[in-house]
Amino acid sequence: MTALARNEALIGAIPILGLLLGWQAAVSAGVAPSALLPSPVAVFGRVAQNLGDPDFLGHTAVTLYRLFVGFLIALAIGVPLGLAGATNRIAGAALKPLVRVLAPVPKIALYPALILSLGFDDASKIVLVTADALFPILLATFQGAAMVEPKLVWSARAAGTSPAGTLLKVILPATLPSILTGSRIALVVACIVVFLAEMITSTDGLGYLLVRAARNFQTVDMFVPLIAISAIGLLLNGALALTRKKLLVGFPEED
Amino acid sequence: MIAISGVTKTFQRRGGGTHLAIDSIDLQVAEGEFVSILGPSGCGKSTLLYIVGGFVPPSRGSITVSGRPVTGPGPDRGPVFQEFALFPWKTVLGNVAYGLREAGMRKREAERQAEALIARVGLKGYESFYPKELSGGMKQRVAIARTLAYNPAILLMDEPFGALDAHTRVRLQNELLELWERDRKTVLFVTHAVDEAVFLSDRVVVMSRQPGRIKAIVDIDLPRPRHRDELLLQSRYQHLVIELERMIEDPPEEIRP
Amino acid sequence: MTAAALATRTRATLLPGLPPLLACLALLLAWQLYARTLSMGGIPDALSTIRELPAILGDRESLADILDSIRRMAIGFAIALAFSVPLGLFMGRSRTVAAMVNPLLMITYPVPKAALMPIIMLWFGVGDASKLLVIVLGVSLPVIYHAYQGARAVEEKMLWSARAMGMSGPARLARIVLPASLPEILVGCRTGIVLALITMITSEMIARQTGAGNILFNALDMAQYETVYAMILVISALGIVLDMLFEYVRGLLTGWAEPRHDLLAPSL
């Protein structure tokens, strides 16, 4: 880490620390009863305690399962569709207006319909995550593939690659940076949506934990799932950044 | 070897109307000949090259290479672009070996041959570098090696040195001539630089703009092998440069509605 | 401009509405066919759902509820813009400010803002204030982020020229950095609109007092499936209309910018 980066990391810690200190000060000063505002010490103590609790870990695992399956399905649908839409004129003409209409629809509003047709279990939540994660991936893939330098494709064609072969050997790798950018947005949305779906109807998962704590007025426990989903988001973002670094060695840097 | 007859290309203008890019081009290029297409920007010279490459279909007219009509790209015509167009996700070695692997060669053999070519363009030691780590001149050497790797009979060069600084450009011109002297491939070379065209070519095709038409074809009767320092002093060379410069001198650009 | 050029231009601006309209019709048709054949009567079909619409939109109370949602969203969106854009621009021009705010953004981005509702409701009750607050939180993050990205990418030489002309710091921010970042800020706004909708619906679902989300989930609880589907249609239409409105505004504001693949601004 360079001195500059270390300095910036320190500066970045200031507002977060300030927030925590302000929170603690408010609690100590008795601004609000602890039933409304528990102290940060109590909250983080509960988080640490929960990390060893199989029940909590089980709920976390359920949320992660829904998140990943939904995200991977979105990836498996979005990337091929995006590539097809950008490289095939007919596919593009059919895809564009559909995306134009479906992308701005708030998918969470579809959730009741998903519950009615798929039930209250995993399936409806996974489909909801897929529906929300699909469009960032699809759009980014489409955009990336549409902007691939045609001369890259020409170079491959001249070297004897078939038109279909260029899709896998040139367009897909050249679109990879865009796909990863789309995935990053999709993962954040997936975190948000899986949590909300679990809050709406569920018997397990982090979202359910929040609702359960709210019902029983256990304020400390309401903070725990929120901190957990934030940490999951951060970890996923970090994992994606690593993947990016590994997969995109040859591409120009982007921060 | 290359026969271009009556090739015309019109583009659809955005928002309607058509734009005539090149009009009724007829040109024959013999085997082993180095022919430059010289013209101001916007004269359609690159479009003509892309049509010969099979990347862009002509609106009218036809092209045959060794008697066979061109219907698409093929490894008999290797392009080298101004933008290099290297695969950023592949190393120098991976880029140069690409065509060999596509031809079905085993990995080991393809890499051995690619290494030899990389050495031939003076980049020994850079095999594991990615294109982004190279300078412009080095990138273009890799692009040339990548194309030479699958041994096309014809090289289609689209302002290959246009994006390089003056010093690097001269070096690469010399290196290209050296490479060409060895195996005398047929070269179609697009440029807007008069001195470059005269230095490299057997014949220079001068094009006019809007629409792109052949204005003149000039034989460059300078002896080979050519050396830049000697050539610059020859009055024949100087005359050719001046003659061509006058030919492509253009009325000032007018803004069309 | 000649008359012909004008005509083609008008045609080009009118035509883009057609394919999305066809897409809507195709989707409704697919729904109709699915409801009638595959689902074996499990879900209401498109036609009967559309017939349900007048009942909802004609009902004073539900119409007021829906308008209430839109009002909250608009106010929340405006408040968020008012502080997010300056903050983002400021971050883009000062490394220290960016270093200070970035980590906070990183940890709060993946937290679903509507999930804060149960806690915020403890503090501010179930009324407007809580719902407004979560919408503001939801919208502000993408706007801050994109304003920051936009301001960071502003050509340094453009600012040098402004300085040479004697423009002051705040004036440079308002008259150079802001317009130059506008295309990127609008990308953030689009994400913000979608997040505002999500937050609006879920916060109303959790607080259960008024709003479109309230009608939707109450109908679900009471097994009024026709109303559920009709509300889905209403909210989807709201999303699509907002998107079109946004595209229109963007066209007005950034007609000068390089054309980008319009469909493709990253949206959530």
mmCIF file of N, CA and C in Angstrom, chain B residues 209-248:
data_model
loop_
_atom_site.group_PDB
_atom_site.id
_atom_site.type_symbol
_atom_site.label_atom_id
_atom_site.label_comp_id
_atom_site.label_asym_id
_atom_site.label_seq_id
_atom_site.Cartn_x
_atom_site.Cartn_y
_atom_site.Cartn_z
ATOM 1 N N ARG B 209 -11.441 12.543 -54.225
ATOM 2 C CA ARG B 209 -12.416 12.434 -53.153
ATOM 3 C C ARG B 209 -13.824 12.770 -53.636
ATOM 4 N N GLN B 210 -14.757 12.109 -53.037
ATOM 5 C CA GLN B 210 -16.185 12.411 -53.154
ATOM 6 C C GLN B 210 -16.703 12.555 -54.570
ATOM 7 N N PRO B 211 -16.995 11.528 -55.251
ATOM 8 C CA PRO B 211 -16.787 10.154 -54.800
ATOM 9 C C PRO B 211 -15.347 9.717 -55.051
ATOM 10 N N GLY B 212 -14.925 8.650 -54.384
ATOM 11 C CA GLY B 212 -13.577 8.150 -54.574
ATOM 12 C C GLY B 212 -13.423 7.508 -55.951
ATOM 13 N N ARG B 213 -12.575 8.115 -56.749
ATOM 14 C CA ARG B 213 -12.304 7.549 -58.081
ATOM 15 C C ARG B 213 -10.798 7.483 -58.270
ATOM 16 N N ILE B 214 -10.362 6.622 -59.204
ATOM 17 C CA ILE B 214 -8.930 6.597 -59.497
ATOM 18 C C ILE B 214 -8.600 7.779 -60.387
ATOM 19 N N LYS B 215 -7.660 8.615 -59.910
ATOM 20 C CA LYS B 215 -7.288 9.820 -60.637
ATOM 21 C C LYS B 215 -6.128 9.509 -61.561
ATOM 22 N N ALA B 216 -5.175 8.719 -61.057
ATOM 23 C CA ALA B 216 -4.002 8.380 -61.866
ATOM 24 C C ALA B 216 -3.313 7.179 -61.251
ATOM 25 N N ILE B 217 -2.544 6.473 -62.075
ATOM 26 C CA ILE B 217 -1.710 5.402 -61.542
ATOM 27 C C ILE B 217 -0.273 5.711 -61.955
ATOM 28 N N VAL B 218 0.611 5.832 -60.987
ATOM 29 C CA VAL B 218 1.981 6.274 -61.265
ATOM 30 C C VAL B 218 2.948 5.124 -60.987
ATOM 31 N N ASP B 219 3.791 4.814 -61.985
ATOM 32 C CA ASP B 219 4.839 3.801 -61.790
ATOM 33 C C ASP B 219 5.992 4.404 -61.012
ATOM 34 N N ILE B 220 6.431 3.700 -59.975
ATOM 35 C CA ILE B 220 7.579 4.187 -59.214
ATOM 36 C C ILE B 220 8.801 3.408 -59.706
ATOM 37 N N ASP B 221 9.524 4.003 -60.642
ATOM 38 C CA ASP B 221 10.625 3.275 -61.281
ATOM 39 C C ASP B 221 11.946 3.506 -60.552
ATOM 40 N N LEU B 222 11.913 3.377 -59.245
ATOM 41 C CA LEU B 222 13.151 3.517 -58.459
ATOM 42 C C LEU B 222 13.729 2.121 -58.246
ATOM 43 N N PRO B 223 15.043 1.992 -58.316
ATOM 44 C CA PRO B 223 15.653 0.666 -58.172
ATOM 45 C C PRO B 223 15.468 0.125 -56.757
ATOM 46 N N ARG B 224 15.446 -1.202 -56.641
ATOM 47 C CA ARG B 224 15.408 -1.867 -55.342
ATOM 48 C C ARG B 224 16.671 -2.679 -55.187
ATOM 49 N N PRO B 225 17.088 -3.055 -54.013
ATOM 50 C CA PRO B 225 16.552 -2.625 -52.722
ATOM 51 C C PRO B 225 16.786 -1.137 -52.487
ATOM 52 N N ARG B 226 15.774 -0.519 -51.842
ATOM 53 C CA ARG B 226 15.865 0.925 -51.644
ATOM 54 C C ARG B 226 16.389 1.231 -50.250
ATOM 55 N N HIS B 227 17.175 2.289 -50.187
ATOM 56 C CA HIS B 227 17.633 2.759 -48.877
ATOM 57 C C HIS B 227 17.244 4.211 -48.754
ATOM 58 N N ARG B 228 16.659 4.510 -47.664
ATOM 59 C CA ARG B 228 16.049 5.814 -47.492
ATOM 60 C C ARG B 228 17.035 6.957 -47.676
ATOM 61 N N ASP B 229 18.221 6.826 -47.049
ATOM 62 C CA ASP B 229 19.169 7.947 -47.114
ATOM 63 C C ASP B 229 19.651 8.211 -48.542
ATOM 64 N N GLU B 230 19.836 7.126 -49.323
ATOM 65 C CA GLU B 230 20.273 7.338 -50.714
ATOM 66 C C GLU B 230 19.136 7.916 -51.538
ATOM 67 N N LEU B 231 17.931 7.355 -51.267
ATOM 68 C CA LEU B 231 16.764 7.726 -52.058
ATOM 69 C C LEU B 231 16.449 9.213 -51.941
ATOM 70 N N LEU B 232 16.575 9.736 -50.732
ATOM 71 C CA LEU B 232 16.197 11.121 -50.501
ATOM 72 C C LEU B 232 17.022 12.071 -51.362
ATOM 73 N N LEU B 233 18.233 11.632 -51.724
ATOM 74 C CA LEU B 233 19.103 12.504 -52.513
ATOM 75 C C LEU B 233 18.829 12.410 -54.011
ATOM 76 N N GLN B 234 18.115 11.348 -54.431
ATOM 77 C CA GLN B 234 17.912 11.164 -55.868
ATOM 78 C C GLN B 234 16.862 12.119 -56.404
ATOM 79 N N SER B 235 17.149 12.725 -57.542
ATOM 80 C CA SER B 235 16.200 13.681 -58.082
ATOM 81 C C SER B 235 14.952 12.981 -58.608
ATOM 82 N N ARG B 236 15.112 11.719 -59.033
ATOM 83 C CA ARG B 236 13.944 10.976 -59.528
ATOM 84 C C ARG B 236 12.913 10.816 -58.395
ATOM 85 N N TYR B 237 13.453 10.479 -57.228
ATOM 86 C CA TYR B 237 12.594 10.337 -56.061
ATOM 87 C C TYR B 237 11.895 11.668 -55.754
ATOM 88 N N GLN B 238 12.719 12.720 -55.756
ATOM 89 C CA GLN B 238 12.168 14.039 -55.429
ATOM 90 C C GLN B 238 11.077 14.443 -56.419
ATOM 91 N N HIS B 239 11.332 14.161 -57.699
ATOM 92 C CA HIS B 239 10.340 14.515 -58.712
ATOM 93 C C HIS B 239 9.027 13.766 -58.511
ATOM 94 N N LEU B 240 9.179 12.454 -58.188
ATOM 95 C CA LEU B 240 7.971 11.648 -57.976
ATOM 96 C C LEU B 240 7.148 12.182 -56.808
ATOM 97 N N VAL B 241 7.851 12.539 -55.740
ATOM 98 C CA VAL B 241 7.142 13.045 -54.566
ATOM 99 C C VAL B 241 6.400 14.328 -54.920
ATOM 100 N N ILE B 242 7.099 15.224 -55.633
ATOM 101 C CA ILE B 242 6.470 16.510 -55.972
ATOM 102 C C ILE B 242 5.285 16.301 -56.912
ATOM 103 N N GLU B 243 5.462 15.405 -57.878
ATOM 104 C CA GLU B 243 4.397 15.145 -58.839
ATOM 105 C C GLU B 243 3.140 14.627 -58.120
ATOM 106 N N LEU B 244 3.373 13.665 -57.198
ATOM 107 C CA LEU B 244 2.220 13.080 -56.500
ATOM 108 C C LEU B 244 1.574 14.086 -55.552
ATOM 109 N N GLU B 245 2.410 14.890 -54.917
ATOM 110 C CA GLU B 245 1.856 15.877 -54.002
ATOM 111 C C GLU B 245 0.941 16.846 -54.725
ATOM 112 N N ARG B 246 1.377 17.247 -55.917
ATOM 113 C CA ARG B 246 0.536 18.163 -56.693
ATOM 114 C C ARG B 246 -0.787 17.484 -57.042
ATOM 115 N N MET B 247 -0.673 16.175 -57.340
ATOM 116 C CA MET B 247 -1.875 15.453 -57.760
ATOM 117 C C MET B 247 -2.921 15.363 -56.655
ATOM 118 N N ILE B 248 -2.449 15.159 -55.422
ATOM 119 C CA ILE B 248 -3.468 14.999 -54.370
ATOM 120 C C ILE B 248 -3.826 16.312 -53.712
#
